[in-house]
CSV table of C-alpha atoms in Angstrom, one decimal:
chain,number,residue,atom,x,y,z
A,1,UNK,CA,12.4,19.1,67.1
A,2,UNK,CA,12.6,16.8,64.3
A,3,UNK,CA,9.4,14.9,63.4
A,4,UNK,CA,9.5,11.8,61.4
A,5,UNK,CA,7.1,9.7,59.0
A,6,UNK,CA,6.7,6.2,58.6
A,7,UNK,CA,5.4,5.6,55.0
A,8,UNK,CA,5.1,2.3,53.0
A,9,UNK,CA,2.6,0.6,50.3
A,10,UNK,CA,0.8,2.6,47.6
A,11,UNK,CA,2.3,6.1,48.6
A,12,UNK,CA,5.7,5.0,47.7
A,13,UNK,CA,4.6,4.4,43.8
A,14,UNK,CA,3.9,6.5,41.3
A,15,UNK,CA,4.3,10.1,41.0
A,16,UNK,CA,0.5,11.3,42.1
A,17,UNK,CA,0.9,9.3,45.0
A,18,UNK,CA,4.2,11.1,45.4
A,19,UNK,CA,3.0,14.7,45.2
A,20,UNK,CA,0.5,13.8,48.0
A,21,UNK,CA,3.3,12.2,49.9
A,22,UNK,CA,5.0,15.1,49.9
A,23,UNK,CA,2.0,17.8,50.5
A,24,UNK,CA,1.2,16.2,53.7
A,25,UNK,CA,4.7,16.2,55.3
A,26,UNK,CA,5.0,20.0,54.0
A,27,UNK,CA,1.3,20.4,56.0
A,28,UNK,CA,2.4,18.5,59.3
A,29,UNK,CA,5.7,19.7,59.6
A,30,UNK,CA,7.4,16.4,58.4
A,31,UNK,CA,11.2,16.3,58.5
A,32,UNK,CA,12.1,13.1,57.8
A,33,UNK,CA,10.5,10.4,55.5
A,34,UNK,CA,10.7,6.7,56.4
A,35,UNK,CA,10.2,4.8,53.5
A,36,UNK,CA,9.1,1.0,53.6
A,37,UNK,CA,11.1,0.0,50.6
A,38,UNK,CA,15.2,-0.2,50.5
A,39,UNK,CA,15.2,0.9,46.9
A,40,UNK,CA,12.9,3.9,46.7
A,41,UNK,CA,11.5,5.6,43.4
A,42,UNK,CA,13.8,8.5,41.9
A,43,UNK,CA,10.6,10.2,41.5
A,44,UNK,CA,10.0,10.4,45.2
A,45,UNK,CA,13.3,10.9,46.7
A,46,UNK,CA,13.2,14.1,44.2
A,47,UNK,CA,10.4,15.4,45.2
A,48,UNK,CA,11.4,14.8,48.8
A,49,UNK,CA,14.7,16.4,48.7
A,50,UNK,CA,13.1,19.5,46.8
A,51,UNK,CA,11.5,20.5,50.0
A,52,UNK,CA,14.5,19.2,52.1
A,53,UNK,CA,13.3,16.6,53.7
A,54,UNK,CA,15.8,13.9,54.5
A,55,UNK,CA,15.2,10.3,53.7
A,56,UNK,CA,15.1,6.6,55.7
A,57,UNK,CA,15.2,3.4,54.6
A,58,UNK,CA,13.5,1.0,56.4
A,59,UNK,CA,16.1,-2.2,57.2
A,60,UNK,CA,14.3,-4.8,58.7
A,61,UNK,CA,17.4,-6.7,59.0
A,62,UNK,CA,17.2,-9.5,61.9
A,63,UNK,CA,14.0,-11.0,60.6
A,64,UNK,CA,13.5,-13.4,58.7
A,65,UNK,CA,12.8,-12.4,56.0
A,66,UNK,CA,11.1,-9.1,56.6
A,67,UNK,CA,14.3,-7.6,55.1
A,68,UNK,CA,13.4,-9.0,51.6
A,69,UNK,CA,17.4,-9.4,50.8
A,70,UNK,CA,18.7,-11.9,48.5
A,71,UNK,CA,21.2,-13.4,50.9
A,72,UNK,CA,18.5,-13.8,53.3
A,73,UNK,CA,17.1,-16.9,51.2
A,74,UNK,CA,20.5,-18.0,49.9
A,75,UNK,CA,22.0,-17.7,53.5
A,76,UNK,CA,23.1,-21.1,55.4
A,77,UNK,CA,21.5,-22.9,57.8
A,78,UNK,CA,24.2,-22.3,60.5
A,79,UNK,CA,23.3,-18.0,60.1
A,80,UNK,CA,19.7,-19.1,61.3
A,81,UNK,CA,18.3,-19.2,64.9
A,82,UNK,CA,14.8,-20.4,65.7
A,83,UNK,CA,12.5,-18.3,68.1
A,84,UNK,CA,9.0,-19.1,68.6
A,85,UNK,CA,9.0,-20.6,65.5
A,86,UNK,CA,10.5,-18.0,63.2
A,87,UNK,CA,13.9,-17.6,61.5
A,88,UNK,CA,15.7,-14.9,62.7
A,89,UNK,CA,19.8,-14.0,61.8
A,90,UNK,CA,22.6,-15.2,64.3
A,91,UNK,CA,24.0,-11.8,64.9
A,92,UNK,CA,26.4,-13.2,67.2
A,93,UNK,CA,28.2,-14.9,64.0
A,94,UNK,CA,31.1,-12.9,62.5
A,95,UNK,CA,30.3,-13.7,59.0
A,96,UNK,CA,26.7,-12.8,59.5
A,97,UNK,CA,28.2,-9.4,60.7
A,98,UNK,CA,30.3,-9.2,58.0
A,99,UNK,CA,27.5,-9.6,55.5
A,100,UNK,CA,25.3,-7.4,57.2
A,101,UNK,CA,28.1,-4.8,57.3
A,102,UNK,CA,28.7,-5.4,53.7
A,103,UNK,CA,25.2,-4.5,53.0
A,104,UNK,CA,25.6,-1.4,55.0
A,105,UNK,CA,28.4,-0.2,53.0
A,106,UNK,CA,26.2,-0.5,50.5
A,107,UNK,CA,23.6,1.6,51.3
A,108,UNK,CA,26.2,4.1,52.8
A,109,UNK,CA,27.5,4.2,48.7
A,110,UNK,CA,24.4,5.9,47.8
A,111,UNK,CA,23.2,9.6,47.5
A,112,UNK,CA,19.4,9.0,47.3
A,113,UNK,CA,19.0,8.1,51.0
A,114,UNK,CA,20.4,10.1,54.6
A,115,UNK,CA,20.0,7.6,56.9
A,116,UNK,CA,18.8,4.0,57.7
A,117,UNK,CA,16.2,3.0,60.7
A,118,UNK,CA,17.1,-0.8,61.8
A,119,UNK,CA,14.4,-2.9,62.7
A,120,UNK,CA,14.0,-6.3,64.2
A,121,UNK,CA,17.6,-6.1,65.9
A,122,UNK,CA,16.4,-8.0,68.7
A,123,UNK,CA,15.4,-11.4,69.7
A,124,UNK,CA,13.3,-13.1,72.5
A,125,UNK,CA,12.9,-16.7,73.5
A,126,UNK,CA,8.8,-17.7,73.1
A,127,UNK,CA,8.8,-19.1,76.1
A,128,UNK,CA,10.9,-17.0,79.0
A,129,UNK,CA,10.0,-14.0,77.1
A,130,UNK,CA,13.9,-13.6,77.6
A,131,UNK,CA,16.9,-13.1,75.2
A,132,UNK,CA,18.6,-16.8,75.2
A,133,UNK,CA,20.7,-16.2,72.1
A,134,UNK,CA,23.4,-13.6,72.3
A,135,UNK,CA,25.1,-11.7,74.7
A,136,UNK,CA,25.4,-7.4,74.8
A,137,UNK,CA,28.6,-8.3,73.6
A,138,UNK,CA,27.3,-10.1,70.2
A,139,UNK,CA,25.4,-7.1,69.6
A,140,UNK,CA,27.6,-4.4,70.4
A,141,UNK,CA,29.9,-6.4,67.7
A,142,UNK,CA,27.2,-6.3,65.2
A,143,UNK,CA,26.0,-2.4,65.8
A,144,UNK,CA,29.3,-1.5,65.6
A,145,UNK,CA,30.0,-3.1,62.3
A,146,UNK,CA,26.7,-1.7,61.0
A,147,UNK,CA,27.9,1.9,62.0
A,148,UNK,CA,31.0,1.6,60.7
A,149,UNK,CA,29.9,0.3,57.5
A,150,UNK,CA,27.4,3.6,57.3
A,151,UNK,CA,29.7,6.0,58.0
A,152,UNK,CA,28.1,9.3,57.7
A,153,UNK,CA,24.9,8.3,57.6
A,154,UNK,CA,22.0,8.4,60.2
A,155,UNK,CA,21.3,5.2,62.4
A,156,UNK,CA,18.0,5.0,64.2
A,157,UNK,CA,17.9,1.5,66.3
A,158,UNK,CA,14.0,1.0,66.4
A,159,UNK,CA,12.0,-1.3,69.0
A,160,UNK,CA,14.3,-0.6,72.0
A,161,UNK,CA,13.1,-1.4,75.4
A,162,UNK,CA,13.2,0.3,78.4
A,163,UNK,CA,13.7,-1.3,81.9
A,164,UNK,CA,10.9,-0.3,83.5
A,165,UNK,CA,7.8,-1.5,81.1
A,166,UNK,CA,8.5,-2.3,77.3
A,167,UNK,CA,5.9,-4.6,75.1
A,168,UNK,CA,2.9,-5.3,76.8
A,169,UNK,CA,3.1,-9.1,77.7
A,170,UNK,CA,6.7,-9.3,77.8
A,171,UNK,CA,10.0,-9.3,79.5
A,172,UNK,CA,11.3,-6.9,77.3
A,173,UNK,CA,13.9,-4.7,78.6
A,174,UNK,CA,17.5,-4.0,78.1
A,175,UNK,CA,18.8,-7.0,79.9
A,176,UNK,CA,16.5,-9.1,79.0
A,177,UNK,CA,17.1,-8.4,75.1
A,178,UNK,CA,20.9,-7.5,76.4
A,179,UNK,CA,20.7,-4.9,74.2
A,180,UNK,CA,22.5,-1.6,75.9
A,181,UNK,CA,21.3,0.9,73.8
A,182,UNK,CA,21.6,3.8,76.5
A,183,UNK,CA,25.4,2.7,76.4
A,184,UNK,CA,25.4,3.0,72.3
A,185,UNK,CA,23.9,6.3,72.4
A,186,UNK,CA,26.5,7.5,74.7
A,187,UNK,CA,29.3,6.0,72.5
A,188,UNK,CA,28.0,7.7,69.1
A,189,UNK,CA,26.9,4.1,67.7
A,190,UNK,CA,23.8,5.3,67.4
A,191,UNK,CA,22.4,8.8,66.5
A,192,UNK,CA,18.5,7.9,67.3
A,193,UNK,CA,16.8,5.1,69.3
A,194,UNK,CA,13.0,4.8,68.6
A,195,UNK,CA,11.3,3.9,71.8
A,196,UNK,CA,9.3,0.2,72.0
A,197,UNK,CA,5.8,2.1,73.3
A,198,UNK,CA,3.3,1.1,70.3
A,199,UNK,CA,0.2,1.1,72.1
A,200,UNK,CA,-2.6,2.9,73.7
A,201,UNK,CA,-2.9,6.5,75.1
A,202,UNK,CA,-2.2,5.1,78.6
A,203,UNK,CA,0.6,2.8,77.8
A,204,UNK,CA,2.2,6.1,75.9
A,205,UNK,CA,1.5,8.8,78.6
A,206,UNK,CA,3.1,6.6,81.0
A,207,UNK,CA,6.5,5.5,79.6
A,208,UNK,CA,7.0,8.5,77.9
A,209,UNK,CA,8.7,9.9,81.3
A,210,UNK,CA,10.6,6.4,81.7
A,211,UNK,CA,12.7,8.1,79.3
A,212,UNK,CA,13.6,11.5,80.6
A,213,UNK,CA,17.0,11.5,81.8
A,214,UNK,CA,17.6,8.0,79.8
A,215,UNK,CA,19.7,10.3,77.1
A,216,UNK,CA,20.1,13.1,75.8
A,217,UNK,CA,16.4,14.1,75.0
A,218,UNK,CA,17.0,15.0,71.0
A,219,UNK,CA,18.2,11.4,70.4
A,220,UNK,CA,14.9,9.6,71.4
A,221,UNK,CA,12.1,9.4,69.2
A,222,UNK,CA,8.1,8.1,69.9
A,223,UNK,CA,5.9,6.6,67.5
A,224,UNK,CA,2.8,7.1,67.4
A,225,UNK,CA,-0.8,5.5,66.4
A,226,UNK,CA,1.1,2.5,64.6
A,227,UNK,CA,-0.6,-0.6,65.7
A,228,UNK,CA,-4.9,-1.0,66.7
A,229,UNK,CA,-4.7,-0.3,69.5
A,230,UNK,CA,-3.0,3.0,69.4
A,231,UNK,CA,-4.9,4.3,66.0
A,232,UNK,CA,-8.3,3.9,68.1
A,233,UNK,CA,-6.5,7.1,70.1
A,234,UNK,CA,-9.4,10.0,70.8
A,235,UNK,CA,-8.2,13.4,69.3
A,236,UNK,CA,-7.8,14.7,73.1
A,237,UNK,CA,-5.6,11.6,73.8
A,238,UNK,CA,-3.7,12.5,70.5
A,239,UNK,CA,-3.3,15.9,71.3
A,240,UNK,CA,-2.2,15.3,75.1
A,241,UNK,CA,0.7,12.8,73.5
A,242,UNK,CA,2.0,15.5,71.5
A,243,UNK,CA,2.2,18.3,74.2
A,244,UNK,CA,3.9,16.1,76.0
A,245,UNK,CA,6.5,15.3,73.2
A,246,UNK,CA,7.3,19.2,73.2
A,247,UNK,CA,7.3,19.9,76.6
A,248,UNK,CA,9.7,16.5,76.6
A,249,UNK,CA,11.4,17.8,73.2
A,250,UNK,CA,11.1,14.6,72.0
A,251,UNK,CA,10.7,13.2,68.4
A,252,UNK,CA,7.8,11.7,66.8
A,253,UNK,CA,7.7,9.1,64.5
A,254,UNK,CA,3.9,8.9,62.8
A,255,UNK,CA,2.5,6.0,61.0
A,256,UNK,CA,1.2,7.5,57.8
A,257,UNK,CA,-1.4,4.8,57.0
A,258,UNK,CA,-3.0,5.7,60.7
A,259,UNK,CA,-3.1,9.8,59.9
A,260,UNK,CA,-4.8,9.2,56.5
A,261,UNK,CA,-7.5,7.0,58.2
A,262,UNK,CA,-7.9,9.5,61.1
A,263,UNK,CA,-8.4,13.1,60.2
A,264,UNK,CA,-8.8,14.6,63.2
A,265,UNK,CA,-5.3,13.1,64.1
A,266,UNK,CA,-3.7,14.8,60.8
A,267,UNK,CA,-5.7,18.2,61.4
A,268,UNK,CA,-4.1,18.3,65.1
A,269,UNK,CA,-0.3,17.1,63.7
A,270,UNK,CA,-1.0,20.3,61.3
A,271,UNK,CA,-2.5,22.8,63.9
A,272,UNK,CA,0.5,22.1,66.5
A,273,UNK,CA,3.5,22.9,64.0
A,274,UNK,CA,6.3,21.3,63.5
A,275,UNK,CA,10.0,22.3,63.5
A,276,UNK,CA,11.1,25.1,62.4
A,277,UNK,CA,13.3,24.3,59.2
A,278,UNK,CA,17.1,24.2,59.9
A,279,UNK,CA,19.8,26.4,58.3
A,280,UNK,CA,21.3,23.3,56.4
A,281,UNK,CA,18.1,22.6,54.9
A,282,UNK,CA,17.4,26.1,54.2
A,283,UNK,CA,20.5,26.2,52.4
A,284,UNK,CA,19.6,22.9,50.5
A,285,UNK,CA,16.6,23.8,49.4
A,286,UNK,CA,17.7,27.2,48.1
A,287,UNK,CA,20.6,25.1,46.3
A,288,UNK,CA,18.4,23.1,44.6
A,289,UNK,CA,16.2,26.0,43.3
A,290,UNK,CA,19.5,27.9,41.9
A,291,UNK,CA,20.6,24.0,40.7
A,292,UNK,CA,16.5,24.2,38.8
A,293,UNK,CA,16.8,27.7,37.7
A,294,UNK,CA,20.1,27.0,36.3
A,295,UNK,CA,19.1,24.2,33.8
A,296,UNK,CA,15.9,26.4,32.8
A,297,UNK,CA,17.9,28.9,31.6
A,298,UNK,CA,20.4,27.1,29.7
A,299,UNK,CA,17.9,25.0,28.4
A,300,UNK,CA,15.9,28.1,27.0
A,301,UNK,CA,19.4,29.7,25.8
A,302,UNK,CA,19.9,26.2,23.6
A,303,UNK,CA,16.6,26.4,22.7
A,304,UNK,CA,16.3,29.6,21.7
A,305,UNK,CA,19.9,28.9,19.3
A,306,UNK,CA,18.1,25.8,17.6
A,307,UNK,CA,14.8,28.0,17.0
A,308,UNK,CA,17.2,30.7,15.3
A,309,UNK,CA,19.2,27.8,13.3
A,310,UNK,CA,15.8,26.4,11.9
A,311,UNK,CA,14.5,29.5,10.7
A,312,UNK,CA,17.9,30.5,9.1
A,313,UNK,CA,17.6,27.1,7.2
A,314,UNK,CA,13.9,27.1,6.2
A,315,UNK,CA,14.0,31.1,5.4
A,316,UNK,CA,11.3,32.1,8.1
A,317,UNK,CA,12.2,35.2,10.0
């Protein structure tokens, strides 16, 4: 199964902290990279795509302003809701889904990124704990757009509830945020949902099974140790979540922050192997060695020629 990393701040600048980037997923099996930055360095998407690892951006797009967008500030007032005193998009607009879709086209347009996880496409009332704004209908609408606009590329829909538990303190499920992911799964609007269970060992070894049957069991993925609570996991608690991620073949998603403060976490993501690499990525990888080996040679051929032509001019044999 695939196994994803979530990594932001210092890691994602400068090229040391880029080679160590990259070591680590090569150690713990790391398939794909989530980066915490829309516009990330050439440096590291080379390095990543050297050992054919596939690439994420992080689009926190319903949050004001966690998705760090120009229109966000320069958007008008009628775009805006209000929930529990923060400024979230109307999603149920049609020019708010035409500007997010023209954003997505946008990202779609560029060859240094595979895929794009969406965050904060959700919204709660403070109070009820409920979804007062829009209907599954408004965000059908706007997932739709969004997956038309990326075309090829990979859409994971993070923070998705399931009926039975979701956030601790809230209403959160799939009516109450009338978000029907299951449904969007089914109908190929999404290729990956990441499951809203953020916390402890217990709160994670009990909704885990909420999800069998739910989909198709490749198309769900778990994060894990991203928040206190959950990076205070013992290394038995640790170890028990990911057995039961491959006995559920089930996706990870791993904060990196949490694995570099917690050895013992990043020892047992190494000793329990990852997946195996795929064909395509095989074939990438060996495509890009030919692609390396070709430009050494050619640039040895020219530079043997101008060593030749400058001896031939200054008489040295």
């Amino acid at each position: 199964m695939r196994r994803f990393l979530f990594a932001q701040y210092d890691c994602l600048y400068g090229e040391d902290n880029h080679m160590k980037l990259v070591e680590d997923c090569v150690r713990w099996g790391i398939t794909d990279v989530v980066v915490g930055d829309l516009t990330p360095e050439v440096d590291l998407v080379d390095k990543l795509r050297a050992t054919g690892i596939r690439i994420f951006v992080w689009w926190a797009v319903g949050y004001w302003p966690a998705g760090g967008l120009e229109w966000y500030d320069n958007a008008p007032s009628s775009w805006k809701l209000r929930t529990n005193s923060e400024c979230k998009l109307n999603a149920g607009r049609a020019d708010v889904q035409s500007a997010i879709a023209a954003y997505a086209v946008g990202l779609a347009q560029r060859d240094d990124i595979d895929g794009v996880l969406l965050d904060y496409f959700r919204y709660q009332d403070g109070a009820a704990k409920r979804n007062s704004f829009l209907s599954a209908d408004d965000w059908t609408n706007a997932i739709t757009s969004i997956r038309t606009a990326l075309g090829d590329r990979e859409l994971v829909l993070a923070g998705v509830p399931y009926d039975a538990g979701g956030y601790p303190g809230y209403n959160f499920d799939m009516a109450g945020c009338s978000q029907p992911w299951d449904g969007w799964l089914e109908e190929g609007l999404l290729d990956i949902v990441l499951a809203m269970e953020y916390w402890d060992a217990v709160g994670l070894t009990e909704m885990l099974p909420n999800y069998d049957g739910i989909a198709q069991s490749g198309l769900i993925a778990c994060p894990i140790a991203f928040y206190e609570e959950s990076r205070l996991l013992s290394a038995d608690e640790f170890a028990s979540i990911l057995a039961m991620l491959a006995e559920r073949e089930m996706m990870g998603i791993f904060d990196y922050a949490s694995l570099m403060s917690n050895p013992q976490h990043a020892a047992l993501l190494e000793g329990s192997g990852g997946d195996e690499p795929e064909p395509d990525q095989l074939m990438e990888l060996v495509s890009r060695i030919a692609e390396l080996v070709g430009k050494f040679r050619d640039t040895y051929t020219e530079l043997v020629i101008a060593i030749a032509q400058l001896s031939e001019i200054v008489g040295v044999k």
